[in-house]
Coordinates of C-alpha atoms in Angstrom, one line a residue:
M1 CA 83.4 -35.8 39.6
C2 CA 80.7 -35.3 42.2
I3 CA 81.0 -31.5 41.9
S4 CA 80.5 -31.7 38.1
F5 CA 77.6 -34.1 38.5
F6 CA 75.8 -31.7 40.9
G7 CA 76.6 -28.8 38.7
Y8 CA 75.1 -30.5 35.7
W9 CA 72.0 -31.4 37.8
S10 CA 71.6 -27.8 38.8
L11 CA 71.9 -26.6 35.2
T12 CA 69.3 -29.2 34.1
N13 CA 66.9 -28.0 36.8
C14 CA 67.4 -24.4 35.6
T15 CA 66.7 -25.3 32.0
I16 CA 63.5 -27.2 32.9
F17 CA 62.4 -24.2 35.0
I18 CA 62.9 -21.8 32.2
I19 CA 61.1 -24.1 29.7
L20 CA 58.1 -24.4 32.1
S21 CA 58.0 -20.7 32.6
L22 CA 58.0 -20.0 28.9
F23 CA 55.3 -22.6 28.4
M24 CA 53.1 -20.9 31.1
I25 CA 53.6 -17.5 29.6
T26 CA 52.8 -18.8 26.1
K27 CA 49.7 -20.4 27.4
K28 CA 48.5 -17.2 29.1
I29 CA 49.1 -15.3 25.9
F30 CA 47.2 -17.8 23.9
L31 CA 44.2 -17.9 26.2
A32 CA 44.1 -14.1 26.3
S33 CA 44.2 -13.8 22.5
R34 CA 41.5 -16.5 22.2
S35 CA 39.3 -14.6 24.7
N36 CA 39.8 -11.4 22.6
V37 CA 38.9 -13.3 19.4
M38 CA 35.7 -14.7 21.1
T39 CA 34.8 -11.2 22.3
L40 CA 35.3 -9.7 18.8
N41 CA 33.2 -12.5 17.3
K42 CA 30.4 -11.8 19.8
T43 CA 30.6 -8.1 19.0
D44 CA 30.5 -8.9 15.2
I45 CA 27.5 -11.1 15.7
Y46 CA 25.8 -8.4 17.8
F47 CA 26.3 -5.8 15.2
E48 CA 25.2 -8.2 12.5
N49 CA 22.0 -8.9 14.4
M50 CA 21.3 -5.2 14.7
F51 CA 20.8 -5.1 10.9
L52 CA 18.4 -8.0 10.7
C53 CA 14.6 -7.8 10.7
Y54 CA 14.3 -10.6 13.2
P55 CA 17.7 -11.0 15.0
L56 CA 16.7 -14.2 16.8
L57 CA 15.8 -16.1 13.6
P58 CA 18.5 -17.6 11.3
N59 CA 16.7 -16.9 8.0
S60 CA 15.8 -13.3 8.8
C61 CA 15.8 -10.6 6.0
P62 CA 18.4 -7.9 6.4
K63 CA 17.4 -4.4 7.1
L64 CA 18.1 -1.6 4.7
H65 CA 21.2 0.3 5.7
R66 CA 20.3 4.0 5.5
L67 CA 21.5 7.1 7.4
T68 CA 19.1 8.3 10.0
V69 CA 18.8 11.7 8.2
V70 CA 17.8 9.9 5.0
K71 CA 15.3 7.8 6.8
V72 CA 13.7 10.8 8.5
A73 CA 13.5 12.7 5.2
I74 CA 11.9 9.7 3.5
Y75 CA 9.4 9.3 6.3
I76 CA 8.5 13.0 6.2
F77 CA 7.9 12.9 2.4
M78 CA 5.8 9.7 2.5
V79 CA 3.7 10.9 5.5
L80 CA 2.9 14.2 3.6
M81 CA 2.1 12.2 0.5
I82 CA -0.3 9.9 2.6
L83 CA -2.0 12.8 4.3
T84 CA -2.5 14.6 1.0
T85 CA -3.9 11.4 -0.6
V86 CA -6.3 10.7 2.3
F87 CA -7.6 14.2 3.1
G88 CA -7.6 15.5 -0.5
N89 CA -9.8 12.6 -1.7
L90 CA -11.9 12.8 1.5
L91 CA -12.5 16.5 0.6
I92 CA -13.8 15.4 -2.8
I93 CA -16.0 12.7 -1.3
I94 CA -17.6 15.2 1.2
S95 CA -18.0 17.9 -1.5
I96 CA -19.9 15.7 -3.9
S97 CA -22.0 14.2 -1.1
H98 CA -22.8 17.6 0.4
F99 CA -23.6 19.8 -2.6
K100 CA -26.5 18.6 -4.8
Q101 CA -25.1 20.5 -7.8
L102 CA -22.1 18.2 -7.8
Q103 CA -24.2 15.0 -7.8
S104 CA -24.1 14.4 -11.6
P105 CA -23.2 11.0 -13.2
T106 CA -19.7 12.3 -13.9
H107 CA -19.2 13.4 -10.3
L108 CA -20.5 10.1 -9.0
I109 CA -17.7 8.4 -10.8
V110 CA -15.2 11.0 -9.4
R111 CA -16.5 10.3 -5.9
S112 CA -16.0 6.6 -6.3
L113 CA -12.5 7.2 -7.7
A114 CA -11.8 9.4 -4.7
A115 CA -13.0 6.5 -2.4
S116 CA -10.5 4.1 -4.1
D117 CA -7.6 6.6 -3.7
C118 CA -8.6 7.4 -0.1
L119 CA -8.7 3.7 0.9
L120 CA -5.4 3.2 -0.8
G121 CA -3.9 6.0 1.2
S122 CA -5.3 4.9 4.5
L123 CA -5.2 1.1 4.4
V124 CA -2.2 0.4 2.2
M125 CA 0.3 3.2 1.9
P126 CA 1.1 3.5 5.7
Y127 CA 2.2 -0.2 5.9
S128 CA 4.0 0.1 2.5
M129 CA 5.9 3.1 3.9
V130 CA 7.4 1.1 6.8
R131 CA 8.3 -1.8 4.5
S132 CA 9.9 0.6 2.0
V133 CA 12.0 2.6 4.6
E134 CA 13.0 -0.2 6.9
G135 CA 13.1 -3.0 4.4
C136 CA 11.2 -5.3 6.7
W137 CA 7.6 -6.6 7.0
Y138 CA 6.7 -7.0 10.7
L139 CA 3.1 -8.1 10.4
G140 CA 3.4 -11.7 9.3
D141 CA 2.5 -13.7 6.1
V142 CA -1.3 -13.6 6.5
V143 CA -1.4 -9.8 6.8
C144 CA 1.1 -9.5 4.0
T145 CA -1.3 -11.5 1.7
V146 CA -4.3 -9.3 2.7
H147 CA -2.2 -6.2 2.2
S148 CA -1.1 -7.3 -1.3
S149 CA -4.7 -8.1 -2.2
L150 CA -6.0 -4.7 -1.0
D151 CA -3.1 -3.0 -2.8
M152 CA -4.0 -4.6 -6.1
S153 CA -7.7 -4.0 -5.5
F154 CA -7.5 -0.3 -4.9
C155 CA -5.0 0.4 -7.6
I156 CA -7.0 -1.5 -10.2
S157 CA -10.2 0.2 -9.1
S158 CA -8.5 3.6 -9.4
L159 CA -7.3 2.8 -12.9
L160 CA -10.7 1.5 -14.1
H161 CA -12.5 4.5 -12.6
L162 CA -10.2 6.8 -14.6
S163 CA -11.1 4.9 -17.7
L164 CA -14.8 5.2 -16.9
V165 CA -14.3 9.0 -16.5
S166 CA -12.8 9.1 -20.0
V167 CA -15.8 7.2 -21.5
D168 CA -18.2 9.5 -19.7
R169 CA -16.4 12.7 -20.9
Y170 CA -16.3 11.3 -24.5
M171 CA -20.0 10.7 -24.6
A172 CA -20.7 14.1 -23.0
I173 CA -18.6 16.1 -25.5
C174 CA -18.8 14.0 -28.7
D175 CA -22.5 12.8 -28.4
P176 CA -24.2 15.4 -26.1
L177 CA -27.7 14.8 -27.5
R178 CA -27.9 11.1 -26.4
Y179 CA -25.7 11.6 -23.3
R180 CA -28.5 12.7 -21.0
M181 CA -30.7 9.8 -22.0
R182 CA -28.1 7.1 -21.8
V183 CA -25.9 8.2 -19.0
T184 CA -28.0 8.4 -15.8
N185 CA -27.1 8.0 -12.1
N186 CA -28.5 4.4 -12.1
T187 CA -26.3 3.5 -15.2
V188 CA -23.2 5.0 -13.6
T189 CA -23.9 3.2 -10.3
A190 CA -24.1 -0.1 -12.1
F191 CA -20.8 0.4 -13.8
I192 CA -19.2 1.6 -10.5
T193 CA -20.5 -1.5 -8.7
F194 CA -19.0 -3.7 -11.5
I195 CA -15.6 -2.0 -11.2
W196 CA -15.4 -2.5 -7.4
L197 CA -16.5 -6.2 -7.6
F198 CA -14.1 -7.0 -10.4
S199 CA -11.2 -5.3 -8.8
I200 CA -11.7 -7.0 -5.4
F201 CA -12.4 -10.5 -6.7
Y202 CA -9.7 -10.4 -9.4
S203 CA -7.0 -9.2 -6.9
F204 CA -8.0 -11.6 -4.0
F205 CA -8.2 -14.5 -6.4
I206 CA -4.7 -14.0 -7.8
V207 CA -3.0 -13.4 -4.4
F208 CA -4.8 -16.1 -2.4
S209 CA -4.8 -18.8 -5.1
G210 CA -1.1 -18.3 -5.9
V211 CA -1.6 -18.7 -9.6
N212 CA 0.9 -15.8 -10.1
K213 CA 3.6 -17.9 -8.5
I214 CA 3.2 -21.2 -10.5
G215 CA 6.6 -22.1 -11.9
L216 CA 8.5 -19.8 -9.5
E217 CA 8.4 -22.1 -6.5
S218 CA 12.2 -22.9 -6.5
F219 CA 13.1 -19.3 -7.1
I220 CA 10.9 -18.1 -4.3
M221 CA 12.4 -20.7 -1.9
Q222 CA 15.9 -19.4 -2.7
V223 CA 15.1 -15.7 -2.1
Y224 CA 12.6 -16.1 0.7
C225 CA 13.5 -14.8 4.2
V226 CA 11.5 -13.9 7.3
G227 CA 10.4 -10.3 7.1
S228 CA 9.7 -10.0 3.4
C229 CA 6.4 -9.1 1.7
V230 CA 6.9 -9.3 -2.1
L231 CA 4.4 -10.2 -4.8
F232 CA 5.9 -12.2 -7.7
F233 CA 4.4 -12.7 -11.1
N234 CA 5.3 -15.5 -13.5
K235 CA 5.5 -15.0 -17.2
Q236 CA 1.8 -15.7 -17.9
W237 CA 0.4 -13.4 -15.2
G238 CA 3.2 -10.9 -15.7
I239 CA 1.6 -10.2 -19.1
I240 CA -2.1 -10.7 -18.3
C241 CA -2.2 -8.3 -15.3
P242 CA -0.5 -5.3 -17.0
I243 CA -2.5 -5.8 -20.2
L244 CA -5.9 -6.3 -18.4
T245 CA -5.4 -3.6 -15.7
F246 CA -3.3 -0.9 -17.4
F247 CA -2.5 -1.2 -21.1
L248 CA -6.1 -1.9 -22.2
P249 CA -7.7 0.8 -20.0
G250 CA -4.8 3.1 -20.9
T251 CA -5.3 2.6 -24.6
I252 CA -9.0 3.3 -24.2
M253 CA -8.3 6.5 -22.2
S254 CA -5.7 7.7 -24.7
S255 CA -7.9 7.1 -27.7
L256 CA -10.9 8.8 -26.2
Y257 CA -9.0 11.7 -24.8
M258 CA -7.4 12.3 -28.2
K259 CA -10.8 12.3 -29.8
I260 CA -12.1 14.6 -27.1
F261 CA -9.2 17.0 -27.6
Y262 CA -9.8 17.0 -31.4
V263 CA -13.5 17.7 -31.0
A264 CA -12.9 20.4 -28.4
Q265 CA -10.4 22.1 -30.7
K266 CA -12.7 21.8 -33.7
H267 CA -15.6 23.3 -31.7
A268 CA -13.4 26.1 -30.5
K269 CA -12.3 26.9 -34.1
V270 CA -15.9 26.9 -35.4
M271 CA -17.0 29.2 -32.6
S272 CA -14.2 31.6 -33.1
E273 CA -14.9 31.8 -36.9
R274 CA -18.7 32.2 -36.4
V275 CA -20.1 35.6 -37.2
T276 CA -21.7 37.0 -34.0
V277 CA -25.0 38.8 -34.3
M278 CA -25.5 39.9 -30.7
A279 CA -23.1 40.9 -28.1
A280 CA -24.6 38.5 -25.6
V281 CA -24.2 35.6 -28.0
E282 CA -20.6 36.6 -28.7
L283 CA -19.9 36.7 -25.0
K284 CA -21.5 33.3 -24.5
S285 CA -19.5 31.8 -27.4
Q286 CA -16.2 33.1 -26.0
S287 CA -17.1 31.7 -22.6
S288 CA -17.9 28.3 -24.2
V289 CA -14.7 28.4 -26.2
H290 CA -12.7 29.1 -23.1
R291 CA -14.4 26.3 -21.1
E292 CA -13.8 23.7 -23.9
R293 CA -10.2 24.7 -24.2
K294 CA -9.7 24.5 -20.5
A295 CA -11.4 21.1 -20.4
A296 CA -9.1 19.8 -23.2
K297 CA -6.1 21.0 -21.3
T298 CA -7.3 19.4 -18.0
L299 CA -7.8 16.1 -19.8
A300 CA -4.3 16.3 -21.2
I301 CA -2.9 16.8 -17.7
V302 CA -5.0 13.9 -16.3
M303 CA -3.7 11.6 -19.1
G304 CA -0.1 12.8 -18.7
V305 CA -0.1 12.2 -14.9
F306 CA -1.7 8.8 -15.4
L307 CA 0.9 7.6 -17.8
F308 CA 3.8 9.1 -15.9
C309 CA 2.8 7.4 -12.7
W310 CA 1.7 4.0 -13.8
L311 CA 3.7 3.2 -17.0
P312 CA 7.1 2.5 -15.3
I313 CA 5.8 -0.1 -12.8
F314 CA 3.9 -2.1 -15.3
I315 CA 6.8 -2.1 -17.7
A316 CA 9.1 -3.3 -14.9
T317 CA 6.6 -6.0 -14.0
I318 CA 6.7 -7.4 -17.6
I319 CA 10.5 -7.2 -17.8
D320 CA 11.0 -8.9 -14.4
S321 CA 8.8 -11.8 -15.2
F322 CA 10.9 -12.6 -18.3
L323 CA 14.4 -11.6 -17.1
N324 CA 14.4 -13.4 -13.7
F325 CA 13.5 -10.3 -11.7
V326 CA 16.5 -8.2 -12.6
T327 CA 15.0 -4.9 -11.2
P328 CA 16.6 -4.1 -7.8
A329 CA 14.2 -4.2 -4.9
S330 CA 14.7 -0.5 -4.0
V331 CA 14.1 0.6 -7.7
F332 CA 10.9 -1.6 -7.9
D333 CA 9.7 -0.1 -4.6
A334 CA 10.2 3.4 -5.9
L335 CA 8.2 2.6 -9.0
V336 CA 5.4 1.3 -6.8
W337 CA 5.3 4.7 -5.0
F338 CA 5.2 6.4 -8.4
G339 CA 2.0 4.5 -9.0
Y340 CA 0.7 5.6 -5.6
F341 CA 1.5 9.1 -6.5
N342 CA -1.3 9.1 -9.1
S343 CA -3.8 8.8 -6.2
T344 CA -2.2 11.8 -4.6
C345 CA -2.4 13.9 -7.8
N346 CA -6.1 13.2 -8.6
P347 CA -7.6 15.4 -5.9
L348 CA -5.0 18.1 -6.7
I349 CA -5.9 18.1 -10.3
Y350 CA -9.6 18.5 -9.6
G351 CA -8.9 21.2 -6.9
F352 CA -6.7 23.3 -9.2
F353 CA -8.5 23.0 -12.5
Y354 CA -12.2 22.7 -11.7
S355 CA -13.8 25.9 -10.4
R356 CA -16.7 24.1 -8.9
F357 CA -14.5 22.0 -6.7
Q358 CA -12.4 25.0 -5.8
K359 CA -15.5 26.8 -4.4
A360 CA -16.7 23.6 -2.7
F361 CA -13.3 23.1 -1.0
K362 CA -13.2 26.7 0.2
I363 CA -16.7 26.5 1.7
L364 CA -16.0 23.2 3.4
I365 CA -12.7 24.3 4.8
S366 CA -14.1 27.6 6.0
S367 CA -17.0 25.7 7.6
C368 CA -14.5 23.5 9.5
I369 CA -12.4 26.5 10.6
Y370 CA -15.1 29.2 11.3
G371 CA -18.1 27.1 11.8
F372 CA -20.2 28.4 8.9
S373 CA -23.2 26.3 7.9
D374 CA -24.0 26.4 4.2
S375 CA -27.0 25.1 2.4
I376 CA -26.6 22.0 0.3
T377 CA -28.5 23.8 -2.5
L378 CA -25.7 26.4 -3.0
T379 CA -25.6 27.5 -6.6
F380 CA -22.4 27.7 -8.6
E381 CA -21.7 30.2 -11.2

């Protein structure tokens, strides 16, 4: 009886010991697994924060996920585009300011247009480049507001200058007798001043007053995050801005350039059918026909580039204001850069299609490289 009792007691102790051992082992396994889970969570949080504009802020915007090779390629393309915009338009400004033969009313408009494009390339496009590639705005809300205002100002100024060039060319070709009396340097300067004042006051008023965001407060609160710099337009201003700054000037440009093209073709046909009396007169007529045809072709290229660059972004602006901003941010950003591309193309068009600017560019570039000093009264053929 005693033996069996002590045997039973030993068996009980062994059972308790085994249970306690299993409990301790289970506890260690649990703690180890919990530690691993916590480590994994910390790792996940770390990698998540790597793709945020501001990792320490809870409402930070996410960065754009792009391969390094893609980022480098986009940066290279945009930097080349910015440099072409700045230095190309700067070359036009210097050429017109340096050579007296280029200081006509038309070229004063072109110089002011080049100033708008040059300022856009130097003050707006570099910051837009970082925002477009990284998907983040690192300069704060105040600088974002100023940046958006300057962006609108220079773009609108560029568009209105292009319209003013079309009006000037229309009067020069279709009403040449009264052109020299009506269109003077003082008259052109007054119109240029009006364009600059209107563009600046109009843009800064819209952005700083916030009239473009009336009715969108709840939507903006939902999509807002730290590190974004987006300009929203409600339905009213989503129609007013495109009509006032693009469709109205674009309609004027299209109508005038079609009229110019028609008149140029008509003049060319009349001159080609005219019976020539003297060889010199014939040569002069052929030269005049060639110039007018080339001018008409150049105007068609200017108009085509203008519509190609600006039409998509203004259509997207109208669609977004009525369809709750359905255009993806990356697509809308690409359309903005299409608009910027017009400022890049303007100096290239003048450089390739206008012989006077070609000669002026060659002289200025050779002066910078070889140190030649040329007279400001250089004559062009």
